[in-house]
Amino acid sequence: MIFMLDGLRVFFPYTYIYPEQYNYMLSLKRALDTKGPCVLEMPSGTGKTVSLLSLILSYQLAHPEIGKLIYCSRTVSEIEKCIEEAKRVIAYRDRELGADAPSTLCLALSARKNLCVHDEVRKLRTAHEVDSACRDLTASWVREKAAVARPDPSDARPSAAGGGG
């Protein structure tokens, strides 16, 4: 649904909005308008994430000068939920706006323990072990040492051996 909230067109990907969600978004919008702090609280399962993302993404559309949205969360599962909700909100907004939809980038960042693609490092159990192993593989001094040990193939010269002369 699309609705107006204190002069802002809000793209909300569900057909019904609870009064608590509306009030949550209204408080957040007013804090953004005044560039002031905002502390909001709602019980679990009341739609905080979708409310926050719907309001912020709609606000960014109306005020592109505000820049990035940075959403922090304590657990990977909460970040995954946020990304899924962001996809839903953005897909709905983009369907409604069609060709006028802005491009939006969502990026989830997590710890090395969750992101490492190196087979040996992924086998390690603790975050400390993963961090140490990752640093041992990617530190600038390790990369420099590897570059010195590996000759540049473009420096290879053709050999003079061969046909008699």
Tab-separated table of N, CA, C and O in Angstrom, residues 46-162:
chain	number	residue	atom	x	y	z
A	46	THR	N	6.166	-7.034	16.009
A	46	THR	CA	5.186	-5.991	15.674
A	46	THR	C	5.504	-5.268	14.372
A	46	THR	O	4.836	-4.299	14.032
A	47	GLY	N	6.515	-5.714	13.639
A	47	GLY	CA	6.814	-5.111	12.346
A	47	GLY	C	7.734	-3.921	12.391
A	47	GLY	O	7.629	-3.016	11.568
A	48	LYS	N	8.663	-3.916	13.341
A	48	LYS	CA	9.616	-2.798	13.443
A	48	LYS	C	10.479	-2.691	12.197
A	48	LYS	O	10.670	-1.600	11.660
A	49	THR	N	11.006	-3.825	11.737
A	49	THR	CA	11.958	-3.800	10.622
A	49	THR	C	11.304	-3.266	9.359
A	49	THR	O	11.826	-2.351	8.714
A	50	VAL	N	10.159	-3.809	8.978
A	50	VAL	CA	9.495	-3.343	7.760
A	50	VAL	C	9.054	-1.891	7.910
A	50	VAL	O	9.109	-1.115	6.951
A	51	SER	N	8.639	-1.491	9.105
A	51	SER	CA	8.236	-0.102	9.327
A	51	SER	C	9.417	0.837	9.150
A	51	SER	O	9.328	1.861	8.464
A	52	LEU	N	10.524	0.489	9.762
A	52	LEU	CA	11.734	1.302	9.665
A	52	LEU	C	12.204	1.414	8.219
A	52	LEU	O	12.452	2.504	7.715
A	53	LEU	N	12.303	0.271	7.529
A	53	LEU	CA	12.800	0.289	6.157
A	53	LEU	C	11.847	1.004	5.208
A	53	LEU	O	12.287	1.754	4.331
A	54	SER	N	10.551	0.790	5.363
A	54	SER	CA	9.581	1.474	4.504
A	54	SER	C	9.689	2.979	4.662
A	54	SER	O	9.703	3.719	3.674
A	55	LEU	N	9.787	3.421	5.905
A	55	LEU	CA	9.874	4.857	6.159
A	55	LEU	C	11.191	5.423	5.635
A	55	LEU	O	11.210	6.418	4.911
A	56	ILE	N	12.299	4.785	5.969
A	56	ILE	CA	13.619	5.314	5.574
A	56	ILE	C	13.787	5.329	4.055
A	56	ILE	O	14.241	6.327	3.481
A	57	LEU	N	13.418	4.233	3.389
A	57	LEU	CA	13.573	4.186	1.932
A	57	LEU	C	12.649	5.194	1.254
A	57	LEU	O	13.025	5.803	0.245
A	58	SER	N	11.462	5.406	1.791
A	58	SER	CA	10.554	6.427	1.248
A	58	SER	C	11.109	7.823	1.517
A	58	SER	O	11.033	8.710	0.656
A	59	TYR	N	11.681	8.016	2.695
A	59	TYR	CA	12.269	9.308	3.051
A	59	TYR	C	13.464	9.620	2.150
A	59	TYR	O	13.624	10.746	1.679
A	60	GLN	N	14.283	8.605	1.882
A	60	GLN	CA	15.429	8.810	0.992
A	60	GLN	C	14.980	9.177	-0.419
A	60	GLN	O	15.635	9.970	-1.089
A	61	LEU	N	13.890	8.591	-0.862
A	61	LEU	CA	13.358	8.902	-2.192
A	61	LEU	C	12.939	10.368	-2.261
A	61	LEU	O	13.208	11.050	-3.242
A	62	ALA	N	12.291	10.856	-1.211
A	62	ALA	CA	11.840	12.244	-1.164
A	62	ALA	C	12.980	13.219	-0.856
A	62	ALA	O	12.900	14.394	-1.210
A	63	HIS	N	14.019	12.736	-0.181
A	63	HIS	CA	15.154	13.580	0.234
A	63	HIS	C	16.464	12.889	-0.124
A	63	HIS	O	17.174	12.413	0.762
A	64	PRO	N	16.818	12.840	-1.413
A	64	PRO	CA	18.030	12.097	-1.808
A	64	PRO	C	19.315	12.643	-1.196
A	64	PRO	O	20.311	11.936	-1.111
A	65	GLU	N	19.282	13.864	-0.721
A	65	GLU	CA	20.477	14.462	-0.133
A	65	GLU	C	20.856	13.855	1.213
A	65	GLU	O	21.964	14.075	1.703
A	66	ILE	N	19.974	13.063	1.823
A	66	ILE	CA	20.307	12.520	3.147
A	66	ILE	C	21.334	11.401	3.092
A	66	ILE	O	21.940	11.074	4.090
A	67	GLY	N	21.523	10.806	1.928
A	67	GLY	CA	22.593	9.817	1.799
A	67	GLY	C	22.227	8.421	2.238
A	67	GLY	O	21.117	7.961	2.045
A	68	LYS	N	23.188	7.780	2.867
A	68	LYS	CA	23.100	6.348	3.162
A	68	LYS	C	22.252	6.025	4.378
A	68	LYS	O	22.150	6.804	5.306
A	69	LEU	N	21.719	4.813	4.330
A	69	LEU	CA	21.060	4.213	5.484
A	69	LEU	C	22.002	3.160	6.031
A	69	LEU	O	22.463	2.291	5.295
A	70	ILE	N	22.340	3.263	7.275
A	70	ILE	CA	23.177	2.251	7.915
A	70	ILE	C	22.337	1.600	9.004
A	70	ILE	O	21.871	2.267	9.925
A	71	TYR	N	22.129	0.317	8.850
A	71	TYR	CA	21.280	-0.438	9.769
A	71	TYR	C	22.178	-1.428	10.492
A	71	TYR	O	22.816	-2.261	9.858
A	72	CYS	N	22.262	-1.316	11.779
A	72	CYS	CA	23.120	-2.198	12.564
A	72	CYS	C	22.269	-3.173	13.358
A	72	CYS	O	21.194	-2.824	13.827
A	73	SER	N	22.783	-4.367	13.489
A	73	SER	CA	22.076	-5.378	14.245
A	73	SER	C	23.083	-6.266	14.943
A	73	SER	O	24.228	-6.384	14.514
A	74	ARG	N	22.641	-6.918	15.987
A	74	ARG	CA	23.545	-7.702	16.819
A	74	ARG	C	23.826	-9.086	16.255
A	74	ARG	O	24.906	-9.628	16.441
A	75	THR	N	22.882	-9.690	15.571
A	75	THR	CA	23.064	-11.072	15.128
A	75	THR	C	22.939	-11.203	13.616
A	75	THR	O	22.283	-10.386	12.961
A	76	VAL	N	23.548	-12.244	13.085
A	76	VAL	CA	23.479	-12.515	11.653
A	76	VAL	C	22.038	-12.793	11.242
A	76	VAL	O	21.582	-12.324	10.198
A	77	SER	N	21.287	-13.526	12.056
A	77	SER	CA	19.903	-13.825	11.684
A	77	SER	C	19.063	-12.550	11.590
A	77	SER	O	18.194	-12.433	10.719
A	78	GLU	N	19.320	-11.573	12.467
A	78	GLU	CA	18.601	-10.303	12.388
A	78	GLU	C	18.991	-9.530	11.131
A	78	GLU	O	18.140	-8.889	10.502
A	79	ILE	N	20.255	-9.589	10.750
A	79	ILE	CA	20.699	-8.921	9.524
A	79	ILE	C	20.061	-9.594	8.313
A	79	ILE	O	19.604	-8.924	7.382
A	80	GLU	N	20.013	-10.920	8.314
A	80	GLU	CA	19.381	-11.643	7.208
A	80	GLU	C	17.911	-11.272	7.083
A	80	GLU	O	17.399	-11.064	5.984
A	81	LYS	N	17.210	-11.159	8.212
A	81	LYS	CA	15.806	-10.754	8.201
A	81	LYS	C	15.669	-9.343	7.621
A	81	LYS	O	14.769	-9.067	6.831
A	82	CYS	N	16.566	-8.469	8.009
A	82	CYS	CA	16.534	-7.100	7.510
A	82	CYS	C	16.724	-7.062	5.997
A	82	CYS	O	16.017	-6.342	5.293
A	83	ILE	N	17.659	-7.838	5.488
A	83	ILE	CA	17.901	-7.861	4.036
A	83	ILE	C	16.667	-8.382	3.301
A	83	ILE	O	16.281	-7.847	2.259
A	84	GLU	N	16.032	-9.416	3.832
A	84	GLU	CA	14.814	-9.941	3.212
A	84	GLU	C	13.703	-8.891	3.200
A	84	GLU	O	13.008	-8.726	2.199
A	85	GLU	N	13.540	-8.183	4.302
A	85	GLU	CA	12.523	-7.125	4.356
A	85	GLU	C	12.882	-5.988	3.400
A	85	GLU	O	12.010	-5.428	2.738
A	86	ALA	N	14.161	-5.643	3.321
A	86	ALA	CA	14.596	-4.584	2.399
A	86	ALA	C	14.289	-4.983	0.956
A	86	ALA	O	13.798	-4.163	0.174
A	87	LYS	N	14.557	-6.229	0.610
A	87	LYS	CA	14.229	-6.705	-0.746
A	87	LYS	C	12.737	-6.550	-1.027
A	87	LYS	O	12.334	-6.123	-2.107
A	88	ARG	N	11.911	-6.906	-0.033
A	88	ARG	CA	10.458	-6.824	-0.197
A	88	ARG	C	10.007	-5.372	-0.379
A	88	ARG	O	9.217	-5.059	-1.269
A	89	VAL	N	10.531	-4.478	0.455
A	89	VAL	CA	10.149	-3.061	0.376
A	89	VAL	C	10.610	-2.463	-0.950
A	89	VAL	O	9.840	-1.772	-1.636
A	90	ILE	N	11.847	-2.740	-1.334
A	90	ILE	CA	12.399	-2.181	-2.573
A	90	ILE	C	11.660	-2.731	-3.788
A	90	ILE	O	11.335	-1.986	-4.717
A	91	ALA	N	11.366	-4.025	-3.806
A	91	ALA	CA	10.640	-4.625	-4.930
A	91	ALA	C	9.257	-3.991	-5.074
A	91	ALA	O	8.812	-3.675	-6.183
A	92	TYR	N	8.571	-3.791	-3.944
A	92	TYR	CA	7.253	-3.163	-3.979
A	92	TYR	C	7.362	-1.732	-4.505
A	92	TYR	O	6.619	-1.322	-5.403
A	93	ARG	N	8.280	-0.964	-3.942
A	93	ARG	CA	8.475	0.423	-4.376
A	93	ARG	C	8.806	0.491	-5.866
A	93	ARG	O	8.245	1.292	-6.608
A	94	ASP	N	9.691	-0.401	-6.319
A	94	ASP	CA	10.099	-0.397	-7.724
A	94	ASP	C	8.937	-0.759	-8.650
A	94	ASP	O	8.803	-0.189	-9.736
A	95	ARG	N	8.089	-1.712	-8.232
A	95	ARG	CA	6.901	-2.045	-9.036
A	95	ARG	C	5.981	-0.837	-9.155
A	95	ARG	O	5.426	-0.558	-10.224
A	96	GLU	N	5.813	-0.122	-8.063
A	96	GLU	CA	4.929	1.040	-8.067
A	96	GLU	C	5.495	2.201	-8.885
A	96	GLU	O	4.750	2.905	-9.555
A	97	LEU	N	6.787	2.400	-8.835
A	97	LEU	CA	7.404	3.533	-9.526
A	97	LEU	C	7.771	3.225	-10.968
A	97	LEU	O	7.974	4.147	-11.762
A	98	GLY	N	7.912	1.949	-11.307
A	98	GLY	CA	8.269	1.576	-12.679
A	98	GLY	C	9.624	2.134	-13.081
A	98	GLY	O	10.602	2.024	-12.336
A	99	ALA	N	9.655	2.783	-14.235
A	99	ALA	CA	10.917	3.306	-14.771
A	99	ALA	C	11.507	4.416	-13.914
A	99	ALA	O	12.695	4.722	-14.021
A	100	ASP	N	10.702	5.033	-13.071
A	100	ASP	CA	11.194	6.116	-12.211
A	100	ASP	C	11.845	5.622	-10.922
A	100	ASP	O	12.285	6.427	-10.102
A	101	ALA	N	11.878	4.304	-10.728
A	101	ALA	CA	12.450	3.746	-9.488
A	101	ALA	C	13.957	3.974	-9.457
A	101	ALA	O	14.650	3.724	-10.439
A	102	PRO	N	14.468	4.454	-8.333
A	102	PRO	CA	15.926	4.646	-8.216
A	102	PRO	C	16.615	3.297	-8.001
A	102	PRO	O	15.998	2.344	-7.536
A	103	SER	N	17.886	3.240	-8.347
A	103	SER	CA	18.626	2.011	-8.031
A	103	SER	C	18.996	2.077	-6.551
A	103	SER	O	19.279	3.146	-6.018
A	104	THR	N	18.947	0.934	-5.913
A	104	THR	CA	19.225	0.870	-4.479
A	104	THR	C	20.172	-0.285	-4.222
A	104	THR	O	19.961	-1.380	-4.733
A	105	LEU	N	21.187	-0.041	-3.461
A	105	LEU	CA	22.148	-1.065	-3.089
A	105	LEU	C	21.993	-1.374	-1.611
A	105	LEU	O	22.027	-0.475	-0.777
A	106	CYS	N	21.803	-2.652	-1.307
A	106	CYS	CA	21.798	-3.110	0.089
A	106	CYS	C	23.003	-4.016	0.254
A	106	CYS	O	23.234	-4.896	-0.569
A	107	LEU	N	23.735	-3.812	1.296
A	107	LEU	CA	24.943	-4.569	1.538
A	107	LEU	C	24.959	-5.019	2.984
A	107	LEU	O	24.803	-4.201	3.886
A	108	ALA	N	25.106	-6.307	3.187
A	108	ALA	CA	25.170	-6.835	4.550
A	108	ALA	C	26.618	-7.164	4.875
A	108	ALA	O	27.289	-7.858	4.119
A	109	LEU	N	27.087	-6.648	5.966
A	109	LEU	CA	28.452	-6.922	6.409
A	109	LEU	C	28.396	-7.761	7.672
A	109	LEU	O	27.518	-7.600	8.501
A	110	SER	N	29.361	-8.627	7.802
A	110	SER	CA	29.398	-9.498	8.966
A	110	SER	C	30.857	-9.771	9.303
A	110	SER	O	31.753	-9.271	8.645
A	111	ALA	N	31.086	-10.605	10.273
A	111	ALA	CA	32.438	-10.924	10.720
A	111	ALA	C	33.125	-11.874	9.751
A	111	ALA	O	32.484	-12.588	8.985
A	112	ARG	N	34.458	-11.898	9.805
A	112	ARG	CA	35.225	-12.828	8.975
A	112	ARG	C	34.740	-14.267	9.148
A	112	ARG	O	34.700	-15.034	8.203
A	113	LYS	N	34.377	-14.623	10.364
A	113	LYS	CA	33.938	-15.991	10.646
A	113	LYS	C	32.764	-16.391	9.759
A	113	LYS	O	32.643	-17.538	9.363
A	114	ASN	N	31.903	-15.439	9.419
A	114	ASN	CA	30.730	-15.726	8.604
A	114	ASN	C	30.975	-15.539	7.118
A	114	ASN	O	30.192	-16.034	6.307
A	115	LEU	N	32.030	-14.818	6.751
A	115	LEU	CA	32.227	-14.457	5.351
A	115	LEU	C	33.405	-15.137	4.667
A	115	LEU	O	33.500	-15.106	3.445
A	116	CYS	N	34.305	-15.734	5.412
A	116	CYS	CA	35.528	-16.275	4.830
A	116	CYS	C	35.226	-17.368	3.807
A	116	CYS	O	34.403	-18.250	4.037
A	117	VAL	N	35.939	-17.334	2.681
A	117	VAL	CA	35.751	-18.342	1.636
A	117	VAL	C	36.939	-19.302	1.544
A	117	VAL	O	36.913	-20.230	0.752
A	118	HIS	N	37.960	-19.085	2.347
A	118	HIS	CA	39.144	-19.953	2.324
A	118	HIS	C	38.811	-21.262	3.042
A	118	HIS	O	38.421	-21.273	4.213
A	119	ASP	N	38.972	-22.391	2.350
A	119	ASP	CA	38.569	-23.698	2.891
A	119	ASP	C	39.205	-24.016	4.237
A	119	ASP	O	38.524	-24.506	5.152
A	120	GLU	N	40.493	-23.770	4.390
A	120	GLU	CA	41.170	-24.109	5.652
A	120	GLU	C	40.733	-23.191	6.795
A	120	GLU	O	40.552	-23.628	7.918
A	121	VAL	N	40.561	-21.925	6.498
A	121	VAL	CA	40.163	-20.969	7.534
A	121	VAL	C	38.734	-21.241	7.986
A	121	VAL	O	38.418	-21.159	9.169
A	122	ARG	N	37.866	-21.636	7.064
A	122	ARG	CA	36.466	-21.901	7.425
A	122	ARG	C	36.319	-23.071	8.393
A	122	ARG	O	35.334	-23.165	9.106
A	123	LYS	N	37.324	-23.946	8.449
A	123	LYS	CA	37.269	-25.092	9.358
A	123	LYS	C	37.546	-24.701	10.808
A	123	LYS	O	37.242	-25.461	11.719
A	124	LEU	N	38.132	-23.530	11.027
A	124	LEU	CA	38.472	-23.092	12.377
A	124	LEU	C	37.203	-22.783	13.161
A	124	LEU	O	36.189	-22.389	12.604
A	125	ARG	N	37.284	-22.973	14.485
A	125	ARG	CA	36.069	-22.892	15.305
A	125	ARG	C	35.764	-21.513	15.885
A	125	ARG	O	34.628	-21.095	15.910
A	126	THR	N	36.769	-20.816	16.383
A	126	THR	CA	36.483	-19.564	17.081
A	126	THR	C	36.724	-18.354	16.179
A	126	THR	O	37.520	-18.413	15.236
A	127	ALA	N	36.053	-17.275	16.504
A	127	ALA	CA	36.225	-16.034	15.748
A	127	ALA	C	37.676	-15.560	15.841
A	127	ALA	O	38.235	-15.069	14.858
A	128	HIS	N	38.311	-15.730	17.011
A	128	HIS	CA	39.700	-15.315	17.181
A	128	HIS	C	40.618	-16.101	16.237
A	128	HIS	O	41.505	-15.523	15.601
A	129	GLU	N	40.416	-17.418	16.145
A	129	GLU	CA	41.232	-18.243	15.241
A	129	GLU	C	41.027	-17.819	13.787
A	129	GLU	O	41.990	-17.720	13.016
A	130	VAL	N	39.793	-17.560	13.415
A	130	VAL	CA	39.500	-17.141	12.040
A	130	VAL	C	40.154	-15.795	11.750
A	130	VAL	O	40.799	-15.612	10.712
A	131	ASP	N	40.031	-14.843	12.663
A	131	ASP	CA	40.644	-13.534	12.466
A	131	ASP	C	42.161	-13.641	12.306
A	131	ASP	O	42.749	-13.023	11.424
A	132	SER	N	42.787	-14.443	13.155
A	132	SER	CA	44.241	-14.609	13.085
A	132	SER	C	44.664	-15.249	11.766
A	132	SER	O	45.608	-14.785	11.116
A	133	ALA	N	43.985	-16.308	11.380
A	133	ALA	CA	44.321	-17.002	10.129
A	133	ALA	C	44.092	-16.086	8.929
A	133	ALA	O	44.895	-16.063	7.991
A	134	CYS	N	43.031	-15.330	8.965
A	134	CYS	CA	42.736	-14.406	7.875
A	134	CYS	C	43.828	-13.339	7.761
A	134	CYS	O	44.318	-13.058	6.672
A	135	ARG	N	44.221	-12.764	8.898
A	135	ARG	CA	45.308	-11.777	8.880
A	135	ARG	C	46.594	-12.392	8.347
A	135	ARG	O	47.323	-11.760	7.592
A	136	ASP	N	46.871	-13.647	8.744
A	136	ASP	CA	48.087	-14.315	8.275
A	136	ASP	C	48.079	-14.504	6.762
A	136	ASP	O	49.137	-14.580	6.136
A	137	LEU	N	46.910	-14.610	6.165
A	137	LEU	CA	46.804	-14.802	4.720
A	137	LEU	C	46.682	-13.502	3.935
A	137	LEU	O	47.037	-13.454	2.758
A	138	THR	N	46.170	-12.466	4.558
A	138	THR	CA	45.845	-11.253	3.798
A	138	THR	C	46.612	-10.003	4.205
A	138	THR	O	46.447	-8.963	3.572
A	139	ALA	N	47.425	-10.068	5.239
A	139	ALA	CA	48.165	-8.879	5.681
A	139	ALA	C	49.054	-8.356	4.555
A	139	ALA	O	49.543	-9.114	3.716
A	140	SER	N	49.268	-7.055	4.526
A	140	SER	CA	50.039	-6.439	3.443
A	140	SER	C	51.440	-7.034	3.339
A	140	SER	O	51.939	-7.272	2.241
A	141	TRP	N	52.078	-7.302	4.472
A	141	TRP	CA	53.436	-7.862	4.427
A	141	TRP	C	53.426	-9.276	3.835
A	141	TRP	O	54.382	-9.687	3.193
A	142	VAL	N	52.344	-10.030	4.018
A	142	VAL	CA	52.236	-11.376	3.433
A	142	VAL	C	52.074	-11.260	1.928
A	142	VAL	O	52.722	-11.987	1.159
A	143	ARG	N	51.246	-10.324	1.488
A	143	ARG	CA	51.050	-10.134	0.048
A	143	ARG	C	52.331	-9.649	-0.620
A	143	ARG	O	52.677	-10.084	-1.719
A	144	GLU	N	53.067	-8.749	0.048
A	144	GLU	CA	54.329	-8.256	-0.512
A	144	GLU	C	55.347	-9.382	-0.641
A	144	GLU	O	56.044	-9.499	-1.650
A	145	LYS	N	55.437	-10.220	0.389
A	145	LYS	CA	56.370	-11.348	0.371
A	145	LYS	C	56.019	-12.314	-0.764
A	145	LYS	O	56.896	-12.800	-1.473
A	146	ALA	N	54.728	-12.574	-0.959
A	146	ALA	CA	54.285	-13.478	-2.024
A	146	ALA	C	54.592	-12.882	-3.394
A	146	ALA	O	54.986	-13.598	-4.314
A	147	ALA	N	54.469	-11.583	-3.546
A	147	ALA	CA	54.744	-10.933	-4.823
A	147	ALA	C	56.220	-11.013	-5.176
A	147	ALA	O	56.588	-11.213	-6.331
A	148	VAL	N	57.101	-10.888	-4.174
A	148	VAL	CA	58.544	-10.987	-4.405
A	148	VAL	C	58.922	-12.406	-4.798
A	148	VAL	O	59.740	-12.629	-5.682
A	149	ALA	N	58.316	-13.383	-4.156
A	149	ALA	CA	58.630	-14.786	-4.419
A	149	ALA	C	58.109	-15.251	-5.773
A	149	ALA	O	58.615	-16.207	-6.345
A	150	ARG	N	57.128	-14.570	-6.297
A	150	ARG	CA	56.505	-14.973	-7.560
A	150	ARG	C	56.999	-14.044	-8.660
A	150	ARG	O	56.647	-12.874	-8.699
A	151	PRO	N	57.820	-14.550	-9.600
A	151	PRO	CA	58.326	-13.674	-10.664
A	151	PRO	C	57.185	-13.225	-11.584
A	151	PRO	O	56.222	-13.943	-11.788
A	152	ASP	N	57.350	-12.033	-12.108
A	152	ASP	CA	56.363	-11.474	-13.027
A	152	ASP	C	56.528	-12.146	-14.390
A	152	ASP	O	57.598	-12.073	-14.992
A	153	PRO	N	55.499	-12.825	-14.918
A	153	PRO	CA	55.626	-13.534	-16.200
A	153	PRO	C	55.926	-12.592	-17.357
A	153	PRO	O	56.512	-13.008	-18.354
A	154	SER	N	55.596	-11.331	-17.258
A	154	SER	CA	55.884	-10.404	-18.358
A	154	SER	C	57.369	-10.093	-18.452
A	154	SER	O	57.825	-9.569	-19.460
A	155	ASP	N	58.159	-10.422	-17.404
A	155	ASP	CA	59.606	-10.187	-17.431
A	155	ASP	C	60.357	-11.320	-18.129
A	155	ASP	O	61.558	-11.216	-18.340
A	156	ALA	N	59.690	-12.394	-18.461
A	156	ALA	CA	60.377	-13.548	-19.082
A	156	ALA	C	60.878	-13.156	-20.460
A	156	ALA	O	60.178	-12.529	-21.249
A	157	ARG	N	62.136	-13.528	-20.742
A	157	ARG	CA	62.750	-13.236	-22.027
A	157	ARG	C	62.865	-14.557	-22.811
A	157	ARG	O	63.153	-15.593	-22.224
A	158	PRO	N	62.669	-14.510	-24.113
A	158	PRO	CA	62.834	-15.737	-24.892
A	158	PRO	C	64.282	-16.206	-24.825
A	158	PRO	O	65.207	-15.412	-24.773
A	159	SER	N	64.447	-17.491	-24.807
A	159	SER	CA	65.781	-18.071	-24.705
A	159	SER	C	66.505	-17.954	-26.028
A	159	SER	O	65.913	-17.993	-27.094
A	160	ALA	N	67.855	-17.846	-25.960
A	160	ALA	CA	68.681	-17.722	-27.170
A	160	ALA	C	69.010	-19.098	-27.731
A	160	ALA	O	69.595	-19.201	-28.789
A	161	ALA	N	68.665	-20.147	-27.007
A	161	ALA	CA	68.975	-21.503	-27.495
A	161	ALA	C	68.138	-21.809	-28.715
A	161	ALA	O	67.045	-21.321	-28.882
A	162	GLY	N	68.656	-22.641	-29.538
A	162	GLY	CA	67.849	-23.043	-30.684
A	162	GLY	C	68.700	-23.247	-31.908
A	162	GLY	O	69.815	-23.753	-31.827
